[in-house]
Amino acid sequence: MPVALITGISGQDGSYLAQSLLADGYEVHGIVRKPAEENLAAIGESSRLTLHRTDLLAPGALEDLVADVKPNELYSLAAVSSVFESWRSPVQTGEINGQVVVRLLDSAFRLHETGHDVRVLHASSAEVFGQTEVSPQTENTPIRPSSPYGASKAYAHLSVGVFRGRGVHASNCILYNHESPRRPENFVTRKITASVARISRGLQDGIELGNLDARRDWGWAPDYVDAMRRAVTAPRGGDYIVATGVSHTIHDFLDAAFARVGITDWSGLVTQNPEFVRPVDPAEQRGDATKARDELGWTPTTGFTTIVERMVDNDLELLA
Ligand code: NAP
């Protein structure tokens, strides 16, 4: 039975990934830091699922766990995953998003040296490209991050290449924004859909947001987890842009979310608050996933409006 180890299993992607691996008969190990978690409940019970309460920053703990579990597939998803939060905690962001990934790669390298078949997937990010003027971005776009989050991801991303050079099957999925009902409310998309649901029920007056003109390439989270699995099972490790190739503004997101509850004029319901504007914000992120399509056979299944509608519907159901 193949064995997978996931850091960040309680997150949006980690929970979808665990479900997908369990459905395919894997033994799944996940690292958690909190006992109860909504997304963990969504994974469901399985005798093949083991959760390890391991502090990622405790010296040697991660290394011991990898040596003990001996995974065939190691998914590095744990992260300070919000760019906004990374400006508040740049040091912790560097530790979790950067050093922890290098420690995982080093642990995998040690297993690899014993002849064990282990493959590593790092959840890299479009934020490694920072404020690039190249659009759409490809795997060859220069890495030039402009936030602590982007810099930490860039360190881990480049380290994946370093360990690949030492013989480890290691890949980066360069993920563009991807959403689902499991996205936490500290992300603008879920903040919008949860607020729109509450506004439509008369439970909230309005929404305060930052920059409404930022353009992002939004996909469906389970599709992005599928790309990760395809990268891990590819004959060789590699770097893959995972994106839809289509970008929309926050303004477009608001249009689609409010339309779902029958509100066409939302101008009086949204105010801009400079507190929510990031110190530096790429104007547009849009990825070219041609390589993932050609080499991994990956294509996104779900379009922008459907994603927004599913999120609003889920938030309406939660209120009901
Ligand atoms: P998420 O929902 O925010 O999940 C992050 C996970 O990391 C959670 O399980 C969280 O655990 C864990 N984590 C954070 N800090 C930790 C710490 N100090 N110690 C242990 N665990 C910690 O993120 P996601 O959306 O699933 O994203 C998965 C990965 O893809 C992340 O690496 C993210 O940076 C990357 N990525 C995501 C997107 C996107 O649009 N979703 C885009 C590009 C890249 P708790 O539950 O205990 O907080």
Short mmCIF file of C-alpha atoms and ligand atoms in Angstrom, two decimals:
data_model
loop_
_atom_site.label_atom_id
_atom_site.label_comp_id
_atom_site.label_asym_id
_atom_site.label_seq_id
_atom_site.Cartn_x
_atom_site.Cartn_y
_atom_site.Cartn_z
CA MET A 1 0.00 0.00 0.00
CA PRO A 2 1.53 3.38 -0.97
CA VAL A 3 2.16 5.71 1.97
CA ALA A 4 1.67 9.50 1.82
CA LEU A 5 2.63 12.13 4.39
CA ILE A 6 0.98 15.57 4.23
CA THR A 7 1.97 18.68 6.14
CA GLY A 8 -0.96 21.09 6.32
CA ILE A 9 -3.57 18.31 6.11
CA SER A 10 -6.10 20.47 7.98
CA GLY A 11 -5.95 23.19 5.32
CA GLN A 12 -8.13 23.60 2.26
CA ASP A 13 -5.83 21.65 -0.08
CA GLY A 14 -4.57 19.18 2.53
CA SER A 15 -8.08 17.99 3.30
CA TYR A 16 -9.03 17.52 -0.38
CA LEU A 17 -5.71 15.78 -1.00
CA ALA A 18 -6.19 13.38 1.93
CA GLN A 19 -9.67 12.47 0.68
CA SER A 20 -8.34 11.84 -2.82
CA LEU A 21 -5.43 9.65 -1.61
CA LEU A 22 -7.64 7.67 0.79
CA ALA A 23 -10.13 7.04 -2.03
CA ASP A 24 -7.26 5.54 -4.03
CA GLY A 25 -6.25 3.16 -1.24
CA TYR A 26 -3.26 5.04 0.21
CA GLU A 27 -2.14 4.95 3.83
CA VAL A 28 -2.25 8.66 4.71
CA HIS A 29 -0.36 10.42 7.49
CA GLY A 30 -1.03 14.06 8.26
CA ILE A 31 0.70 16.54 10.54
CA VAL A 32 -1.65 18.70 12.62
CA ARG A 33 -1.28 21.22 15.41
CA LYS A 34 -4.88 21.56 16.62
CA PRO A 35 -7.10 18.71 17.83
CA ALA A 36 -10.44 19.67 16.22
CA GLU A 37 -10.71 21.25 12.80
CA GLU A 38 -13.58 21.60 10.32
CA ASN A 39 -11.57 20.41 7.35
CA LEU A 40 -10.26 17.38 9.25
CA ALA A 41 -13.86 16.37 9.90
CA ALA A 42 -14.56 16.70 6.17
CA ILE A 43 -11.86 14.10 5.42
CA GLY A 44 -13.89 11.55 7.38
CA GLU A 45 -12.81 8.53 9.40
CA SER A 46 -10.51 5.89 7.96
CA SER A 47 -8.36 3.16 9.47
CA ARG A 48 -5.75 4.22 6.88
CA LEU A 49 -5.58 7.82 8.17
CA THR A 50 -3.18 8.74 10.99
CA LEU A 51 -2.84 12.25 12.36
CA HIS A 52 0.42 13.22 14.07
CA ARG A 53 0.48 16.15 16.46
CA THR A 54 3.99 17.32 15.60
CA ASP A 55 5.42 20.82 16.03
CA LEU A 56 7.02 21.55 12.65
CA LEU A 57 9.52 23.88 14.30
CA ALA A 58 10.65 21.49 17.04
CA PRO A 59 14.26 20.50 16.25
CA GLY A 60 14.42 16.99 14.78
CA ALA A 61 10.69 16.20 15.20
CA LEU A 62 9.84 16.39 11.50
CA GLU A 63 12.96 14.47 10.52
CA ASP A 64 12.14 11.67 13.02
CA LEU A 65 8.56 11.45 11.73
CA VAL A 66 9.64 11.17 8.09
CA ALA A 67 12.18 8.47 9.00
CA ASP A 68 9.51 6.62 10.96
CA VAL A 69 6.60 6.88 8.47
CA LYS A 70 8.83 6.30 5.40
CA PRO A 71 6.40 7.94 2.96
CA ASN A 72 6.45 7.22 -0.77
CA GLU A 73 4.83 10.60 -1.38
CA LEU A 74 5.54 13.64 0.75
CA TYR A 75 3.31 16.68 0.25
CA SER A 76 4.60 19.92 1.71
CA LEU A 77 1.49 22.11 2.10
CA ALA A 78 1.78 23.63 5.59
CA ALA A 79 2.34 27.35 5.33
CA VAL A 80 1.57 30.79 6.56
CA SER A 81 -0.57 30.89 3.43
CA SER A 82 -1.83 34.46 3.49
CA VAL A 83 0.33 37.17 1.92
CA PHE A 84 -1.33 39.73 4.21
CA GLU A 85 -0.40 37.66 7.30
CA SER A 86 3.18 37.24 6.05
CA TRP A 87 3.74 40.99 6.33
CA ARG A 88 2.71 40.74 9.99
CA SER A 89 4.90 37.68 10.75
CA PRO A 90 7.76 37.65 8.25
CA VAL A 91 10.11 35.61 10.46
CA GLN A 92 7.62 32.83 11.19
CA THR A 93 6.68 32.84 7.50
CA GLY A 94 10.31 32.20 6.60
CA GLU A 95 10.58 29.38 9.11
CA ILE A 96 7.39 27.53 8.15
CA ASN A 97 7.27 28.22 4.41
CA GLY A 98 11.03 28.06 3.83
CA GLN A 99 13.11 26.17 6.38
CA VAL A 100 10.53 23.48 7.12
CA VAL A 101 10.36 22.63 3.42
CA VAL A 102 14.14 22.35 3.20
CA ARG A 103 14.12 20.06 6.24
CA LEU A 104 11.49 17.89 4.51
CA LEU A 105 13.60 17.77 1.36
CA ASP A 106 16.67 16.82 3.37
CA SER A 107 14.69 14.09 5.16
CA ALA A 108 13.48 12.78 1.82
CA PHE A 109 17.04 12.81 0.51
CA ARG A 110 18.13 10.64 3.45
CA LEU A 111 15.34 8.14 2.70
CA HIS A 112 16.21 8.26 -1.00
CA GLU A 113 19.83 7.39 -0.15
CA THR A 114 18.66 4.16 1.51
CA GLY A 115 17.02 3.14 -1.80
CA HIS A 116 13.49 3.99 -0.63
CA ASP A 117 11.15 5.36 -3.34
CA VAL A 118 10.09 8.79 -2.07
CA ARG A 119 8.69 11.71 -4.08
CA VAL A 120 8.21 15.26 -2.83
CA LEU A 121 5.64 17.86 -3.85
CA HIS A 122 6.01 21.47 -2.75
CA ALA A 123 3.05 23.85 -2.96
CA SER A 124 4.85 26.78 -4.57
CA SER A 125 3.00 29.95 -5.50
CA ALA A 126 2.47 32.56 -8.19
CA GLU A 127 3.71 35.00 -5.54
CA VAL A 128 7.30 33.92 -6.34
CA PHE A 129 6.98 36.10 -9.48
CA GLY A 130 6.12 39.22 -7.44
CA GLN A 131 5.25 42.28 -9.51
CA THR A 132 6.29 40.82 -12.82
CA GLU A 133 5.26 42.60 -15.97
CA VAL A 134 5.21 39.29 -17.87
CA SER A 135 1.68 37.99 -18.42
CA PRO A 136 0.80 35.19 -18.50
CA GLN A 137 3.61 33.82 -16.37
CA THR A 138 5.34 30.54 -17.27
CA GLU A 139 7.84 28.28 -15.52
CA ASN A 140 10.57 30.48 -17.08
CA THR A 141 9.32 33.81 -15.71
CA PRO A 142 12.05 35.27 -13.42
CA ILE A 143 11.55 34.62 -9.73
CA ARG A 144 11.42 38.04 -8.08
CA PRO A 145 9.10 37.97 -5.05
CA SER A 146 7.75 41.15 -3.50
CA SER A 147 6.37 39.92 -0.14
CA PRO A 148 7.69 37.87 2.78
CA TYR A 149 5.32 35.11 1.63
CA GLY A 150 6.69 35.17 -1.91
CA ALA A 151 10.30 35.23 -0.67
CA SER A 152 9.74 32.25 1.64
CA LYS A 153 8.07 30.30 -1.16
CA ALA A 154 10.92 31.22 -3.52
CA TYR A 155 13.51 29.82 -1.08
CA ALA A 156 11.58 26.53 -0.83
CA HIS A 157 10.89 26.48 -4.58
CA LEU A 158 14.58 26.88 -5.47
CA SER A 159 15.54 24.28 -2.85
CA VAL A 160 13.25 21.75 -4.57
CA GLY A 161 15.43 22.24 -7.68
CA VAL A 162 18.58 21.81 -5.58
CA PHE A 163 17.43 18.47 -4.14
CA ARG A 164 16.15 17.36 -7.54
CA GLY A 165 19.74 17.88 -8.67
CA ARG A 166 20.80 15.42 -5.96
CA GLY A 167 18.51 12.73 -7.35
CA VAL A 168 15.30 13.26 -5.34
CA HIS A 169 12.03 13.13 -7.34
CA ALA A 170 10.89 16.58 -6.21
CA SER A 171 8.38 18.91 -7.87
CA ASN A 172 6.95 22.38 -7.50
CA CYS A 173 3.35 23.05 -8.39
CA ILE A 174 3.35 26.82 -8.88
CA LEU A 175 -0.19 27.34 -7.69
CA TYR A 176 -2.34 30.31 -8.62
CA ASN A 177 -5.24 31.29 -6.36
CA HIS A 178 -7.65 28.42 -5.90
CA GLU A 179 -10.83 28.46 -3.92
CA SER A 180 -13.56 26.28 -2.46
CA PRO A 181 -16.00 26.32 0.43
CA ARG A 182 -13.04 25.20 2.59
CA ARG A 183 -11.18 28.48 2.10
CA PRO A 184 -10.93 30.30 5.46
CA GLU A 185 -12.59 33.70 5.92
CA ASN A 186 -9.27 35.51 6.28
CA PHE A 187 -8.97 35.24 2.48
CA VAL A 188 -10.78 37.89 0.45
CA THR A 189 -12.78 35.42 -1.64
CA ARG A 190 -14.37 33.61 1.29
CA LYS A 191 -14.75 36.89 3.15
CA ILE A 192 -16.82 38.11 0.20
CA THR A 193 -18.97 34.98 -0.18
CA ALA A 194 -19.64 34.66 3.57
CA SER A 195 -20.46 38.37 3.81
CA VAL A 196 -22.71 38.31 0.74
CA ALA A 197 -24.63 35.38 2.24
CA ARG A 198 -25.07 37.25 5.53
CA ILE A 199 -26.04 40.51 3.76
CA SER A 200 -28.67 38.65 1.72
CA ARG A 201 -30.18 37.35 4.98
CA GLY A 202 -30.10 40.80 6.63
CA LEU A 203 -27.40 39.70 9.11
CA GLN A 204 -24.65 42.10 7.96
CA ASP A 205 -24.69 45.68 6.63
CA GLY A 206 -21.72 45.74 4.26
CA ILE A 207 -18.15 44.59 3.49
CA GLU A 208 -14.85 46.43 3.95
CA LEU A 209 -12.22 45.44 1.40
CA GLY A 210 -8.83 46.58 0.10
CA ASN A 211 -7.90 46.93 -3.58
CA LEU A 212 -10.83 45.96 -5.85
CA ASP A 213 -8.76 46.21 -9.05
CA ALA A 214 -6.22 43.43 -8.32
CA ARG A 215 -6.53 40.75 -11.02
CA ARG A 216 -6.13 37.12 -10.03
CA ASP A 217 -6.34 33.77 -11.81
CA TRP A 218 -8.85 31.81 -9.71
CA GLY A 219 -9.29 28.05 -9.96
CA TRP A 220 -11.11 25.24 -8.15
CA ALA A 221 -9.09 23.74 -5.25
CA PRO A 222 -9.78 20.02 -5.97
CA ASP A 223 -8.42 20.57 -9.51
CA TYR A 224 -5.18 21.91 -8.05
CA VAL A 225 -4.84 18.92 -5.74
CA ASP A 226 -5.28 16.71 -8.82
CA ALA A 227 -2.36 18.56 -10.45
CA MET A 228 -0.19 17.90 -7.38
CA ARG A 229 -0.90 14.18 -7.58
CA ARG A 230 -0.16 14.11 -11.29
CA ALA A 231 3.20 15.85 -10.69
CA VAL A 232 4.14 13.27 -8.05
CA THR A 233 3.35 10.32 -10.32
CA ALA A 234 5.10 11.81 -13.39
CA PRO A 235 8.24 9.95 -14.54
CA ARG A 236 10.49 12.84 -13.42
CA GLY A 237 10.21 15.71 -10.96
CA GLY A 238 9.58 19.15 -12.45
CA ASP A 239 8.12 22.62 -11.98
CA TYR A 240 4.56 23.20 -13.19
CA ILE A 241 2.38 26.27 -13.38
CA VAL A 242 -1.11 25.32 -12.17
CA ALA A 243 -3.57 28.00 -13.29
CA THR A 244 -6.65 28.55 -15.45
CA GLY A 245 -5.07 31.17 -17.72
CA VAL A 246 -7.99 33.55 -17.12
CA SER A 247 -7.88 36.44 -14.67
CA HIS A 248 -10.65 38.43 -12.98
CA THR A 249 -10.69 41.41 -10.62
CA ILE A 250 -12.01 41.46 -7.07
CA HIS A 251 -14.71 43.68 -8.58
CA ASP A 252 -15.70 40.78 -10.90
CA PHE A 253 -15.76 38.45 -7.90
CA LEU A 254 -18.14 40.82 -6.11
CA ASP A 255 -20.35 41.01 -9.20
CA ALA A 256 -20.64 37.21 -9.40
CA ALA A 257 -21.18 36.74 -5.64
CA PHE A 258 -23.86 39.42 -5.31
CA ALA A 259 -25.57 38.23 -8.52
CA ARG A 260 -25.96 34.79 -6.92
CA VAL A 261 -28.20 36.32 -4.23
CA GLY A 262 -30.04 38.57 -6.67
CA ILE A 263 -28.26 41.87 -5.88
CA THR A 264 -27.11 43.71 -9.01
CA ASP A 265 -26.13 47.08 -7.52
CA TRP A 266 -23.76 46.49 -4.61
CA SER A 267 -22.03 49.89 -4.72
CA GLY A 268 -23.53 50.99 -1.39
CA LEU A 269 -22.61 47.71 0.30
CA VAL A 270 -18.84 47.68 -0.25
CA THR A 271 -16.37 50.19 1.18
CA GLN A 272 -12.64 50.33 0.62
CA ASN A 273 -10.49 50.36 3.75
CA PRO A 274 -6.77 51.19 3.32
CA GLU A 275 -6.03 48.82 6.24
CA PHE A 276 -6.77 45.89 3.93
CA VAL A 277 -4.50 47.08 1.13
CA ARG A 278 -1.21 45.11 1.00
CA PRO A 279 2.02 47.14 1.17
CA VAL A 280 2.98 45.76 -2.28
CA ASP A 281 0.46 43.99 -4.50
CA PRO A 282 1.01 42.47 -7.95
CA ALA A 283 -1.52 44.07 -10.33
CA GLU A 284 -2.18 40.85 -12.24
CA GLN A 285 -1.44 37.19 -11.73
CA ARG A 286 -2.28 34.93 -14.64
CA GLY A 287 -0.58 31.63 -15.33
CA ASP A 288 0.09 29.63 -18.49
CA ALA A 289 -0.39 25.97 -17.57
CA THR A 290 0.59 24.59 -20.99
CA LYS A 291 3.41 22.48 -19.51
CA ALA A 292 1.08 20.88 -16.94
CA ARG A 293 -1.42 20.15 -19.71
CA ASP A 294 1.18 18.66 -22.08
CA GLU A 295 3.28 16.70 -19.56
CA LEU A 296 0.73 15.83 -16.86
CA GLY A 297 -2.51 15.81 -18.88
CA TRP A 298 -3.94 18.34 -16.41
CA THR A 299 -6.72 20.81 -17.23
CA PRO A 300 -8.97 22.81 -14.92
CA THR A 301 -12.58 21.57 -14.77
CA THR A 302 -14.42 24.45 -13.13
CA GLY A 303 -14.84 28.05 -14.29
CA PHE A 304 -14.84 31.29 -12.33
CA THR A 305 -18.61 31.87 -12.01
CA THR A 306 -19.29 28.29 -10.91
CA ILE A 307 -16.60 28.54 -8.22
CA VAL A 308 -18.08 31.77 -6.84
CA GLU A 309 -21.60 30.34 -6.94
CA ARG A 310 -20.58 27.15 -5.12
CA MET A 311 -18.94 29.21 -2.39
CA VAL A 312 -21.94 31.52 -1.95
CA ASP A 313 -24.34 28.54 -1.95
CA ASN A 314 -22.25 26.84 0.73
CA ASP A 315 -22.28 29.98 2.88
CA LEU A 316 -26.04 30.29 2.48
CA GLU A 317 -26.42 26.65 3.56
CA LEU A 318 -24.26 27.26 6.62
CA LEU A 319 -26.62 30.09 7.64
CA ALA A 320 -29.67 27.90 7.10
P1 NAP B 1 -4.52 26.78 4.19
O1 NAP B 1 -5.94 26.34 4.02
O2 NAP B 1 -4.25 28.11 4.80
O3 NAP B 1 -3.77 25.66 5.02
C1 NAP B 1 -2.48 25.88 5.56
C2 NAP B 1 -2.10 24.69 6.38
O4 NAP B 1 -0.82 24.96 6.97
C3 NAP B 1 -3.06 24.40 7.54
O5 NAP B 1 -3.20 23.00 7.68
C4 NAP B 1 -2.33 24.98 8.74
O6 NAP B 1 -2.61 24.33 9.96
C5 NAP B 1 -0.88 24.68 8.36
N1 NAP B 1 0.03 25.54 9.13
C6 NAP B 1 0.16 26.87 9.04
N2 NAP B 1 1.08 27.31 9.94
C7 NAP B 1 1.50 26.21 10.60
C8 NAP B 1 2.43 25.99 11.65
N3 NAP B 1 3.09 27.00 12.21
N4 NAP B 1 2.62 24.73 12.08
C9 NAP B 1 1.92 23.70 11.54
N5 NAP B 1 1.02 23.84 10.55
C10 NAP B 1 0.83 25.08 10.09
O7 NAP B 1 -3.75 26.76 2.80
P2 NAP B 1 -4.19 26.07 1.42
O8 NAP B 1 -5.05 27.03 0.69
O9 NAP B 1 -4.65 24.70 1.68
O10 NAP B 1 -2.81 26.04 0.65
C11 NAP B 1 -1.99 24.88 0.66
C12 NAP B 1 -0.59 25.26 0.23
O11 NAP B 1 -0.64 25.82 -1.08
C13 NAP B 1 0.07 26.31 1.11
O12 NAP B 1 1.44 26.03 1.19
C14 NAP B 1 -0.15 27.59 0.33
O13 NAP B 1 0.83 28.58 0.64
C15 NAP B 1 -0.03 27.10 -1.08
N6 NAP B 1 -0.74 27.94 -2.04
C16 NAP B 1 -2.08 28.08 -1.91
C17 NAP B 1 -2.76 28.89 -2.80
C18 NAP B 1 -4.26 29.07 -2.71
O14 NAP B 1 -4.81 29.89 -3.45
N7 NAP B 1 -4.95 28.33 -1.86
C19 NAP B 1 -2.07 29.53 -3.84
C20 NAP B 1 -0.69 29.35 -3.94
C21 NAP B 1 -0.05 28.54 -3.04
P3 NAP B 1 -3.75 24.86 10.97
O15 NAP B 1 -5.02 24.25 10.43
O16 NAP B 1 -3.35 24.32 12.27
O17 NAP B 1 -3.73 26.36 10.89
#
